[in-house]
Tab-separated table of C-alpha atoms in Angstrom:
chain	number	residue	atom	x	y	z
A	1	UNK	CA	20.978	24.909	45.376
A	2	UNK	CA	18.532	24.976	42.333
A	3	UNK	CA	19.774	22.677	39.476
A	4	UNK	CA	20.753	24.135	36.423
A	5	UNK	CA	17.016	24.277	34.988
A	6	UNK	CA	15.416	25.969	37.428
A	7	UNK	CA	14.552	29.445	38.254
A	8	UNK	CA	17.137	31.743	40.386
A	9	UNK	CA	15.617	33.905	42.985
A	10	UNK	CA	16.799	36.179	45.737
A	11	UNK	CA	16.159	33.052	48.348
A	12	UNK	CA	18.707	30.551	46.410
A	13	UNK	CA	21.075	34.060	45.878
A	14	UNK	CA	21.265	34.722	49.540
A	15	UNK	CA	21.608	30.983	50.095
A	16	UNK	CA	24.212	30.774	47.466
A	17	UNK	CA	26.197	33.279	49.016
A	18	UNK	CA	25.382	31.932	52.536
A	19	UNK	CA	27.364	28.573	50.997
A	20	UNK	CA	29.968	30.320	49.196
A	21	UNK	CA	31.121	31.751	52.941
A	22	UNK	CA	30.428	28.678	54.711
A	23	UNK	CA	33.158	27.129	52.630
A	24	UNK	CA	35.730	29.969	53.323
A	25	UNK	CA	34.877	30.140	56.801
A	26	UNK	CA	35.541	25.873	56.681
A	27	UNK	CA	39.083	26.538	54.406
A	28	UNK	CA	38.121	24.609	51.711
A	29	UNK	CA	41.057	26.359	49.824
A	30	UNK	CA	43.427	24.701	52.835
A	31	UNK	CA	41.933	21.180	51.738
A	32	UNK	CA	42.024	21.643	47.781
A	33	UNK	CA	45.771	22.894	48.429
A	34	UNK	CA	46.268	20.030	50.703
A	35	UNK	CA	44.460	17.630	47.864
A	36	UNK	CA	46.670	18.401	45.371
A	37	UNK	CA	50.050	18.706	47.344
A	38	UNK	CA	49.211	14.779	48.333
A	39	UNK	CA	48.623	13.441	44.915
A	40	UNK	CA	51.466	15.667	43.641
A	41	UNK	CA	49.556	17.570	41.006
A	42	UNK	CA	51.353	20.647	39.551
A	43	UNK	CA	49.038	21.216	36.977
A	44	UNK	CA	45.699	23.304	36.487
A	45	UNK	CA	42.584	21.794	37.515
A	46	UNK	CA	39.425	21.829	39.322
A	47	UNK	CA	38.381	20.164	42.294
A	48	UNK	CA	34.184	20.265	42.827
A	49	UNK	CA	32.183	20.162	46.038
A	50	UNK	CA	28.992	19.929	47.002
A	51	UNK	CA	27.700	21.202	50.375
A	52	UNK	CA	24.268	20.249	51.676
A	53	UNK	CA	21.817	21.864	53.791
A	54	UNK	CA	23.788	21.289	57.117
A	55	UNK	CA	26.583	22.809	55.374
A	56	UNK	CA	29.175	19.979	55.260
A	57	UNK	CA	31.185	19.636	52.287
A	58	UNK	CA	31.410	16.905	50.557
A	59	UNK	CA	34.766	16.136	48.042
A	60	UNK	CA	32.816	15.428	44.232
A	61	UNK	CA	35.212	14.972	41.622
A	62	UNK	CA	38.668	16.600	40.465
A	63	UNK	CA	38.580	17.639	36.912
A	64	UNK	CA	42.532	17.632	35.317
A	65	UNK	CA	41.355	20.167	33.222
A	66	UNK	CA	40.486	23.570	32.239
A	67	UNK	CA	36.635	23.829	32.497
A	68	UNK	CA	34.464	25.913	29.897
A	69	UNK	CA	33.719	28.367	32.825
A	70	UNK	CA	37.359	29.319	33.066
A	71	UNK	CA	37.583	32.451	31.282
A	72	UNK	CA	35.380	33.904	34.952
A	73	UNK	CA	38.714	32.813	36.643
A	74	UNK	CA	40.585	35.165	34.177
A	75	UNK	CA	38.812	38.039	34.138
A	76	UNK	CA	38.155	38.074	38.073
A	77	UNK	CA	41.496	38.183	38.794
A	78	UNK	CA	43.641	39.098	35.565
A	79	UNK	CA	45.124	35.616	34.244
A	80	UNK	CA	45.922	33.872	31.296
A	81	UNK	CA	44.724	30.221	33.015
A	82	UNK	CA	45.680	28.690	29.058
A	83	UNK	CA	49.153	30.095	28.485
A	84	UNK	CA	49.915	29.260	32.380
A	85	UNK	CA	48.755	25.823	31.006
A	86	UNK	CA	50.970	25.489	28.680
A	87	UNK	CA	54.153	27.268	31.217
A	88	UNK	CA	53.179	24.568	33.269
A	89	UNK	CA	53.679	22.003	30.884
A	90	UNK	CA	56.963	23.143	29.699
A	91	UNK	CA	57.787	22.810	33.881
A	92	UNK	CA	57.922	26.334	34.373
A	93	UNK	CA	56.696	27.597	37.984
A	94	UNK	CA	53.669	29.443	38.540
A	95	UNK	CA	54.838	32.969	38.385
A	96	UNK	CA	52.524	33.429	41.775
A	97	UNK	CA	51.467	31.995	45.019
A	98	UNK	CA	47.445	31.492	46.201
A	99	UNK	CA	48.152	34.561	48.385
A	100	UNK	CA	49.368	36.824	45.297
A	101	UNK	CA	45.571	36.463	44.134
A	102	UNK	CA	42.801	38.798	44.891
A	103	UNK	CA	39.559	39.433	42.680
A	104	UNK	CA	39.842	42.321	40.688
A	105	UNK	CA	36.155	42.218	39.716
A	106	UNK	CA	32.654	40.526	38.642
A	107	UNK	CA	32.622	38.612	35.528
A	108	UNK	CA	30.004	35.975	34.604
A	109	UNK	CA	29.470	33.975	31.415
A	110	UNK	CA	26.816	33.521	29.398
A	111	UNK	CA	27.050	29.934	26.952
A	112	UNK	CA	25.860	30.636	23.209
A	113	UNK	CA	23.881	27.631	21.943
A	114	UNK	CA	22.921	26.568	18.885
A	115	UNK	CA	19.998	24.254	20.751
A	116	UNK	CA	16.323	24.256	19.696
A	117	UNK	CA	14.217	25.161	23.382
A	118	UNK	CA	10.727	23.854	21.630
A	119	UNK	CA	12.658	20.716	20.786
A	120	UNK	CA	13.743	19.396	23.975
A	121	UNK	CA	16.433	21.248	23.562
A	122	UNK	CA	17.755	19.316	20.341
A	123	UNK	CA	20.953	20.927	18.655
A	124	UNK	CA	19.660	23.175	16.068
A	125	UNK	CA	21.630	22.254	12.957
A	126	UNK	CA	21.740	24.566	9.654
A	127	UNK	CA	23.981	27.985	8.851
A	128	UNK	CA	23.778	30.766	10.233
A	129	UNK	CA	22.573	33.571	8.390
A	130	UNK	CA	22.145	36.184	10.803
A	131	UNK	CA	24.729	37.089	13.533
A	132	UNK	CA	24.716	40.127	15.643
A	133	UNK	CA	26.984	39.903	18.988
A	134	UNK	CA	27.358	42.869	21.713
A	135	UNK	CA	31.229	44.319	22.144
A	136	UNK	CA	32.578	46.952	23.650
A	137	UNK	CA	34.196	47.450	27.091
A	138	UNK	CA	33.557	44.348	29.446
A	139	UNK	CA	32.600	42.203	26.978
A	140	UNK	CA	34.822	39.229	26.269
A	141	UNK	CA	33.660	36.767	23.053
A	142	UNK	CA	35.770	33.412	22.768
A	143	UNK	CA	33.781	32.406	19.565
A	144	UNK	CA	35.148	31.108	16.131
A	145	UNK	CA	31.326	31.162	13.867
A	146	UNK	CA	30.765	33.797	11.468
A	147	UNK	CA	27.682	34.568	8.847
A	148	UNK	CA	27.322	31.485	6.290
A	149	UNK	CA	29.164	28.971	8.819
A	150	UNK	CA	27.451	25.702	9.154
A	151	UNK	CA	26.219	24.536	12.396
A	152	UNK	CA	26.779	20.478	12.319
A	153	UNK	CA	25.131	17.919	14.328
A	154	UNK	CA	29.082	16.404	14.705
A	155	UNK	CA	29.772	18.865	17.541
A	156	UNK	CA	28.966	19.927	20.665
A	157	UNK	CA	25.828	22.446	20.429
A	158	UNK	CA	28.150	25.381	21.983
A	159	UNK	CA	28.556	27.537	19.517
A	160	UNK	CA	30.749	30.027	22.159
A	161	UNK	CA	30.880	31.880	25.275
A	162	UNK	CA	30.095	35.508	25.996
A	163	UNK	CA	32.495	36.817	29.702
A	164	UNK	CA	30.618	40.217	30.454
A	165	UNK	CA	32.978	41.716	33.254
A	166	UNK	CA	32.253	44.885	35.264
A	167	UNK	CA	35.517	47.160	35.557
A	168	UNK	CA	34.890	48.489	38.700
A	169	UNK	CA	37.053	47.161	40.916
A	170	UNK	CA	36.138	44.419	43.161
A	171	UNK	CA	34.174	44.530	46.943
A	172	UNK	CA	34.305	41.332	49.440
């Protein structure tokens, strides 16, 4: 799998995709349920994996969290993951089961930086005079920067996130 620096081609696609159905076809769902059920989490998380060439899975970390990608898990399949956070918390049930849940269609998300590429990558610090973001249907903004805000070197360089999702429904 190419890091997160490198170039995407067809070849890591197809062997991306080639992983992705390994781990169904293994039930890595079954273990991640299993996981969870042992430790007697009832929260929302993320549990990571890595597979290697062989295709064995390997256990990596469980994050007790929401993660920044998971506004792809609500628009896929049509969930509020934050207000079920907070349900949750109050020690209301999950108003579904895994099997209620079926993608309902292709979202990916795009991180807005405020990072300097000719610097290393530096956080670019200043305001922000100029701001011009797409909209419209299938596009999703969870920003909170408008003209004349100040970018600060206090905070993460993440300005926001930009969820493009396709409304066609869905093909396995």
């Amino acid at each position: 799998f190419p890091s997160h620096d490198t170039a995407v081609g067809n070849e890591n696609v197809v062997r991306a995709k080639g992983y992705i159905e390994s781990l169904r076809k293994r039930g890595v769902s079954y273990y991640e349920i299993a996981f969870v059920k042992e430790i007697g989490y009832t929260h929302i998380g993320t549990l990571e994996f890595l597979v290697d060439d062989a295709k064995s899975v390997y256990f990596l970390e469980m994050n007790t969290r929401l993660q920044v990608e998971h506004t792809v898990t609500e628009e896929r399949y049509g969930i509020d993951l934050v207000s079920l956070q907070f349900d949750l918390a109050e020690g209301l049930p999950l108003p579904f089961t895994e099997d209620d849940l079926h993608p309902m269609r292709y979202a990916i998300e795009c991180r807005i930086s405020s990072e300097d590429p000719d610097m290393n990558f530096l956080p670019s610090i200043g305001t922000l005079h100029r701001l011009r973001l797409p909209a419209g249907p299938g596009i999703r903004l969870d920003m909170g920067l408008v003209e004349g805000n100040t970018v600060s070197m206090r905070f993460d360089p993440m300005l926001g996130k930009l969820i493009a999702f396709d409304k066609r429904p869905y093909r396995d």
